[in-house]
Coordinates of C-alpha atoms and ligand atoms in Angstrom, one line a residue:
M14 CA 0.0 0.0 0.0
S15 CA 2.9 2.3 0.6
V16 CA 4.4 1.8 -2.9
L17 CA 1.8 3.8 -4.8
P18 CA 2.1 7.1 -2.9
K19 CA 5.9 6.8 -3.3
K20 CA 5.5 6.3 -7.1
N21 CA 3.1 9.1 -7.3
H22 CA 5.4 11.3 -5.4
A23 CA 8.3 10.5 -7.8
L24 CA 6.0 11.0 -10.8
N25 CA 4.7 14.3 -9.5
F26 CA 8.3 15.4 -9.0
L27 CA 9.3 14.4 -12.5
T28 CA 6.1 15.8 -14.0
E29 CA 6.6 19.1 -12.3
S30 CA 10.2 19.3 -13.2
V31 CA 9.8 18.1 -16.8
L32 CA 6.8 20.1 -17.5
D33 CA 8.1 23.3 -16.0
Q34 CA 8.3 25.3 -19.2
R35 CA 11.5 27.0 -18.2
V36 CA 13.2 23.7 -17.6
V37 CA 12.0 22.3 -20.9
N38 CA 13.1 25.4 -22.7
F39 CA 16.5 25.3 -21.1
W40 CA 17.0 21.8 -22.5
V41 CA 15.4 22.1 -25.9
Q42 CA 17.3 25.3 -26.5
K43 CA 20.5 23.4 -26.1
F44 CA 19.5 21.7 -29.4
N45 CA 18.0 24.7 -31.1
P46 CA 17.8 28.2 -29.5
M47 CA 14.6 28.9 -31.5
W48 CA 12.6 26.1 -29.9
S49 CA 10.4 27.0 -27.0
T50 CA 7.2 25.7 -25.3
H51 CA 5.8 29.2 -25.1
E52 CA 8.3 32.0 -25.9
M53 CA 8.0 34.0 -29.1
L54 CA 11.6 34.0 -30.4
G55 CA 13.3 35.3 -33.5
R56 CA 16.7 34.9 -35.1
I57 CA 18.4 37.9 -36.8
V58 CA 19.0 36.9 -40.4
K59 CA 19.9 40.3 -41.9
K60 CA 21.2 43.7 -40.5
Q61 CA 21.3 46.8 -42.5
S62 CA 21.6 50.6 -42.0
T63 CA 18.4 52.5 -42.7
A64 CA 19.4 56.0 -41.8
K65 CA 21.9 57.8 -39.6
D66 CA 22.1 55.7 -36.3
M67 CA 19.2 53.6 -37.5
V68 CA 19.3 49.9 -38.4
T69 CA 16.8 47.5 -39.7
L70 CA 17.1 43.9 -38.5
T71 CA 15.3 41.2 -40.5
I72 CA 14.2 38.5 -38.1
R73 CA 12.9 35.0 -38.7
C74 CA 10.3 34.1 -36.0
N75 CA 9.5 30.8 -34.4
K76 CA 6.1 29.1 -34.5
R77 CA 5.0 30.7 -31.2
M78 CA 5.1 34.2 -32.7
N79 CA 1.9 36.2 -32.4
F80 CA 2.4 38.8 -35.1
G81 CA 0.8 42.1 -34.2
L82 CA -1.3 44.2 -36.6
P83 CA 0.6 46.8 -38.7
G84 CA 1.1 49.8 -36.4
Q85 CA 1.2 47.9 -33.1
H86 CA 4.2 47.6 -30.9
H87 CA 5.9 44.5 -29.4
P88 CA 8.0 44.3 -26.3
V89 CA 11.5 43.2 -27.4
I90 CA 13.5 41.4 -24.7
V91 CA 17.3 40.9 -24.9
E92 CA 19.8 39.7 -22.4
I93 CA 22.7 42.1 -21.9
A94 CA 25.4 41.3 -19.4
A95 CA 23.2 38.7 -17.8
R96 CA 20.3 41.1 -17.4
R97 CA 17.0 40.7 -19.2
L98 CA 16.1 44.1 -20.6
E99 CA 12.8 45.0 -22.3
R100 CA 12.0 47.8 -24.7
T101 CA 9.1 48.4 -27.1
Y102 CA 9.4 48.6 -30.8
S103 CA 7.1 48.5 -33.8
L104 CA 7.6 45.5 -36.1
N105 CA 6.9 45.3 -39.8
R106 CA 5.8 41.8 -41.0
I107 CA 7.3 41.1 -44.4
D108 CA 6.1 37.5 -44.9
E109 CA 4.7 34.5 -43.1
Q110 CA 7.8 34.1 -40.9
H111 CA 9.8 37.3 -41.1
V112 CA 9.5 40.7 -39.5
E113 CA 11.7 43.8 -39.7
L114 CA 12.7 45.7 -36.6
T115 CA 13.9 49.2 -37.4
L116 CA 15.3 51.2 -34.5
K117 CA 17.3 54.2 -33.8
K118 CA 20.3 54.2 -31.4
V119 CA 19.3 56.2 -28.4
P120 CA 22.2 57.8 -26.3
Q121 CA 22.4 55.8 -23.1
G122 CA 19.8 53.4 -24.4
A123 CA 21.2 50.0 -23.5
V124 CA 18.9 48.0 -25.7
S125 CA 19.0 50.2 -28.8
T126 CA 22.8 50.5 -28.5
W127 CA 23.1 46.7 -28.2
L128 CA 20.8 46.0 -31.1
C129 CA 22.5 48.6 -33.3
N130 CA 26.1 48.0 -32.4
V131 CA 26.5 44.5 -31.0
A132 CA 23.7 42.2 -32.2
E133 CA 24.8 40.0 -35.0
I134 CA 23.2 37.7 -37.6
G135 CA 22.3 34.5 -35.8
D136 CA 21.5 36.2 -32.4
V137 CA 18.1 35.2 -31.0
I138 CA 15.8 37.7 -29.3
E139 CA 12.5 37.4 -27.6
F140 CA 9.2 39.2 -28.2
G141 CA 6.2 39.9 -26.0
Q142 CA 2.6 40.1 -27.0
P143 CA 1.7 43.0 -29.4
Y144 CA -0.4 45.9 -28.3
G145 CA -1.4 49.4 -29.3
E146 CA -4.2 51.2 -31.1
M147 CA -2.3 52.8 -34.0
L148 CA -4.4 50.8 -36.5
C149 CA -5.7 52.8 -39.4
V150 CA -7.2 49.8 -41.1
T151 CA -9.6 49.2 -38.2
H152 CA -11.2 52.6 -38.6
P153 CA -13.8 53.6 -41.2
E154 CA -12.3 57.0 -42.1
K155 CA -10.7 57.0 -45.5
D156 CA -9.0 60.4 -45.0
V157 CA -6.0 59.6 -42.9
I158 CA -3.2 61.8 -41.7
L159 CA -0.1 60.2 -40.2
L160 CA 2.2 62.4 -38.2
A161 CA 5.5 60.9 -37.3
A162 CA 8.6 62.3 -35.6
G163 CA 11.9 60.5 -35.4
S164 CA 11.5 56.8 -34.6
G165 CA 7.7 57.4 -34.7
I166 CA 8.0 56.6 -38.4
T167 CA 8.2 52.9 -37.8
P168 CA 4.5 52.1 -37.0
M169 CA 3.5 54.4 -39.9
Y170 CA 5.9 52.6 -42.3
S171 CA 4.4 49.3 -41.1
M172 CA 0.8 50.5 -41.8
I173 CA 1.7 51.9 -45.3
Y174 CA 3.7 48.8 -46.2
D175 CA 0.8 46.6 -45.3
L176 CA -1.7 48.8 -47.2
V177 CA 0.5 48.6 -50.3
K178 CA 1.0 44.9 -49.9
T179 CA -2.6 44.1 -49.5
G180 CA -3.7 46.5 -52.3
Q181 CA -5.8 48.6 -49.9
L182 CA -3.9 51.9 -50.2
K183 CA -6.0 52.9 -53.2
H184 CA -9.0 53.1 -50.9
Y185 CA -7.4 55.8 -48.7
R186 CA -6.5 59.5 -49.1
L187 CA -3.4 59.2 -46.9
K188 CA -1.0 62.0 -46.0
L189 CA 2.2 61.2 -44.3
M190 CA 4.0 64.1 -42.5
Y191 CA 7.4 63.2 -41.1
W192 CA 9.6 65.3 -38.9
V193 CA 13.3 64.7 -38.4
K194 CA 16.2 66.8 -37.2
H195 CA 18.3 66.5 -40.4
F196 CA 17.5 65.0 -43.8
E197 CA 20.1 62.3 -43.2
D198 CA 17.8 61.0 -40.4
V199 CA 15.0 60.2 -42.8
A200 CA 14.2 56.4 -42.9
F201 CA 12.4 54.6 -45.7
H202 CA 12.7 57.7 -48.0
S203 CA 12.9 55.8 -51.3
F204 CA 10.0 53.5 -50.3
F205 CA 7.7 56.5 -49.5
E206 CA 8.7 58.3 -52.6
K207 CA 8.0 55.3 -54.7
V208 CA 4.6 54.8 -53.1
A209 CA 3.8 58.5 -53.7
Q210 CA 4.6 58.1 -57.4
Q211 CA 2.4 55.1 -57.6
Y212 CA -0.6 56.3 -55.6
P213 CA -1.8 59.9 -56.4
E214 CA -3.9 59.9 -53.2
F215 CA -0.8 59.3 -51.0
T216 CA 1.2 62.4 -50.2
Y217 CA 4.5 62.4 -48.3
Q218 CA 6.3 65.4 -46.8
V219 CA 9.5 65.6 -44.7
F220 CA 10.2 68.4 -42.3
C221 CA 13.7 68.9 -41.1
T222 CA 13.7 70.9 -37.8
Q223 CA 17.4 71.6 -37.7
D224 CA 18.4 72.1 -41.3
A225 CA 18.6 75.9 -41.6
Q226 CA 16.6 76.5 -44.7
T227 CA 13.8 74.1 -44.1
S228 CA 13.3 74.2 -40.3
S229 CA 9.7 73.7 -39.6
R230 CA 8.3 72.3 -36.3
L231 CA 4.7 71.1 -36.2
N232 CA 2.6 74.3 -36.1
E233 CA -0.8 75.8 -37.0
Q234 CA 0.1 76.2 -40.6
H235 CA 0.5 72.4 -41.0
V236 CA -3.0 72.0 -39.7
T237 CA -4.4 74.6 -42.0
D238 CA -2.7 72.9 -45.0
C239 CA -4.5 69.7 -44.2
G240 CA -7.9 71.4 -44.8
D241 CA -11.1 70.2 -43.2
L242 CA -10.5 67.5 -40.6
H243 CA -14.1 66.5 -39.7
D244 CA -13.9 63.2 -41.6
T245 CA -10.2 62.6 -41.0
A246 CA -8.5 60.2 -38.7
V247 CA -5.2 61.4 -37.4
F248 CA -2.5 59.2 -36.0
A249 CA 0.6 60.6 -34.3
C250 CA 3.7 58.9 -33.0
G251 CA 6.9 60.5 -31.7
P252 CA 8.3 62.0 -28.5
S253 CA 5.7 63.0 -26.0
G254 CA 6.3 66.8 -26.7
F255 CA 5.5 66.2 -30.4
V256 CA 2.5 64.0 -29.6
N257 CA 1.1 66.6 -27.1
S258 CA 1.4 69.4 -29.7
A259 CA -0.3 67.2 -32.4
C260 CA -3.1 66.4 -30.0
E261 CA -3.8 70.1 -29.4
L262 CA -3.4 71.2 -33.0
F263 CA -5.5 68.4 -34.5
H264 CA -8.3 68.6 -32.0
A265 CA -10.8 69.0 -34.8
A266 CA -10.1 65.6 -36.3
R267 CA -12.9 63.0 -36.2
L268 CA -10.5 60.6 -34.6
F269 CA -7.1 61.2 -33.0
K270 CA -4.9 58.3 -31.8
S271 CA -1.3 58.7 -30.6
E272 CA 1.5 57.0 -29.0
A273 CA 4.5 58.7 -27.4
F274 CA 7.7 56.7 -27.3
T275 CA 9.8 58.9 -25.1
L276 CA 9.0 61.1 -22.2
S277 CA 9.8 64.8 -22.7
P278 CA 12.2 66.1 -20.0
L279 CA 10.1 66.9 -17.0
E280 CA 9.0 70.4 -16.5
I281 CA 8.1 69.4 -13.0
S282 CA 10.6 71.3 -10.9
D283 CA 9.7 69.4 -7.7
T284 CA 12.6 68.7 -5.4
G285 CA 12.7 66.9 -2.1
T286 CA 11.2 63.6 -1.2
V287 CA 7.9 61.9 -0.5
T288 CA 7.1 58.7 1.4
I289 CA 5.6 55.8 -0.6
T290 CA 3.9 53.1 1.3
L291 CA 3.8 49.8 -0.6
T292 CA 0.9 47.8 0.8
K293 CA 1.7 44.4 -0.7
S294 CA 5.3 44.3 0.1
Q295 CA 4.7 46.2 3.3
K296 CA 7.4 48.7 2.9
M297 CA 7.7 52.4 3.4
L298 CA 10.2 54.2 1.1
E299 CA 11.5 57.7 0.9
V300 CA 11.8 58.5 -2.8
P301 CA 12.6 61.7 -4.8
C302 CA 9.9 63.9 -6.4
G303 CA 10.3 65.1 -10.0
I304 CA 10.9 61.7 -11.6
S305 CA 8.6 58.9 -12.6
L306 CA 7.4 56.6 -9.8
L307 CA 8.9 53.7 -11.8
E308 CA 12.3 55.3 -11.8
A309 CA 12.0 56.4 -8.2
L310 CA 11.1 52.8 -7.1
E311 CA 13.9 51.3 -9.1
Q312 CA 16.3 53.7 -7.5
A313 CA 15.1 52.4 -4.2
N314 CA 16.0 48.9 -5.4
E315 CA 12.4 47.9 -6.0
K316 CA 11.5 45.9 -9.1
P317 CA 8.0 46.9 -10.1
V318 CA 6.6 45.2 -13.2
A319 CA 7.1 47.3 -16.3
G320 CA 7.1 47.0 -20.0
C321 CA 7.2 49.9 -22.5
R322 CA 8.1 52.5 -19.8
M323 CA 6.1 55.1 -21.9
G324 CA 2.5 54.7 -20.9
I325 CA 1.3 52.4 -23.6
C326 CA 1.3 48.8 -22.5
N327 CA -0.3 49.2 -19.1
K328 CA 2.0 46.6 -17.5
C329 CA 3.1 48.9 -14.8
S330 CA -0.4 49.9 -13.8
C331 CA -1.2 49.6 -10.1
H332 CA -3.9 50.6 -7.7
K333 CA -3.3 53.9 -6.0
V334 CA -4.9 54.0 -2.6
S335 CA -4.2 57.6 -1.8
G336 CA -2.0 60.6 -2.6
V337 CA -1.5 63.1 -5.4
T338 CA 0.3 62.2 -8.6
Q339 CA 1.2 64.2 -11.7
N340 CA 1.2 62.8 -15.3
I341 CA 4.5 63.5 -16.9
L342 CA 3.1 63.6 -20.4
N343 CA 0.4 66.1 -19.9
Q344 CA 1.2 67.5 -16.4
N345 CA -2.3 66.7 -15.2
Q346 CA -2.6 66.1 -11.4
N347 CA -4.7 63.3 -9.9
S348 CA -5.7 63.3 -6.3
E349 CA -8.5 60.6 -6.8
P350 CA -8.2 57.9 -4.2
G351 CA -8.6 54.4 -5.4
S352 CA -7.6 54.9 -9.0
S353 CA -5.5 53.1 -11.4
L354 CA -2.0 54.5 -11.9
R355 CA 0.7 53.9 -14.6
I356 CA 3.8 54.4 -12.6
C357 CA 6.1 54.9 -15.6
I358 CA 4.4 58.2 -16.6
N359 CA 3.4 59.6 -13.2
S360 CA 5.4 61.3 -10.5
A361 CA 4.6 61.8 -6.9
K362 CA 3.2 65.2 -5.7
S363 CA 2.6 64.0 -2.2
D364 CA 3.0 61.0 0.0
L365 CA 1.4 58.0 -1.7
V366 CA 0.0 54.6 -0.8
L367 CA 0.2 52.1 -3.6
D368 CA -1.0 48.5 -3.8
L369 CA 2.4 47.2 -4.8
Ligands
LIG14 S1 5.4 50.2 -18.5 FE1 4.0 50.3 -20.2 S2 2.5 51.6 -19.4 FE2 4.0 51.7 -17.9

């Protein structure tokens, strides 16, 4: 009678060990680093320069890949010096198995620098689930304006590439307005020019903000040039300062969707510290004001869950029990108790109690 429980115990042990996905992955990846029970993995098969400090990686994905829709973002996870780091990028699907990842090297950006300078053909990277609402094909408006600044061009490229590939572009009046510092920063220029030649209803303009003769930041005149916006869908992607201006200037559009991929330098001049009470981990921490709560908690050696770090994926969202916070993107303050808070884009204005 005592044999059976022993066998069960051994079996349970084996089952738990063998079926633990991480253990299985560890062993199967000894044979093929692209095999996984659950991870979306991709191997770099091509690397090319797209513009100044910008590269495009062509990546062959494994069978687990959940390809996002054109315009969406994916978490991209790489291991650098034994640390798993995650950043968010827009991917462009080019066929059944391959995606392109175009990214710009960001000063002090560990992941972008690694992908631009160190990553080689054959390296394997991991993806997270796609997310985001920059999806012009899911909206009925046929007049569409795409506003892109810097790396904000990548979701726009992905949408236009897909519309061309699927033959749908002819159904849209689509205007792409693209801001860069210098002309050498323009990515996909020949592609957009070719599309503009082929489709009379597609227009493409580049604005160089730091080339003396052509300097032209987003302003009222650009809105006026777009004409009546009442039936127009506007999508904007770029640094948060650009996206905020676009949101204000294009307020008359029927639909406005945006994603900011960097936080503008804080205008919050707060100094000093506040006390944050973390209810789940039962800690009280003194953290600096004037920076995002995510950053402040990380500086205090906490490891809150985070993904995009720019207010899109919602992974860092937590329940705020009490206290006043300020949104870094739009400077709005929130003193509502019991509200949901994205700690990557909010800073503390008072002592806080968070369910973390
Ligand atoms: S980490 Fe993505 S919204 Fe905060």
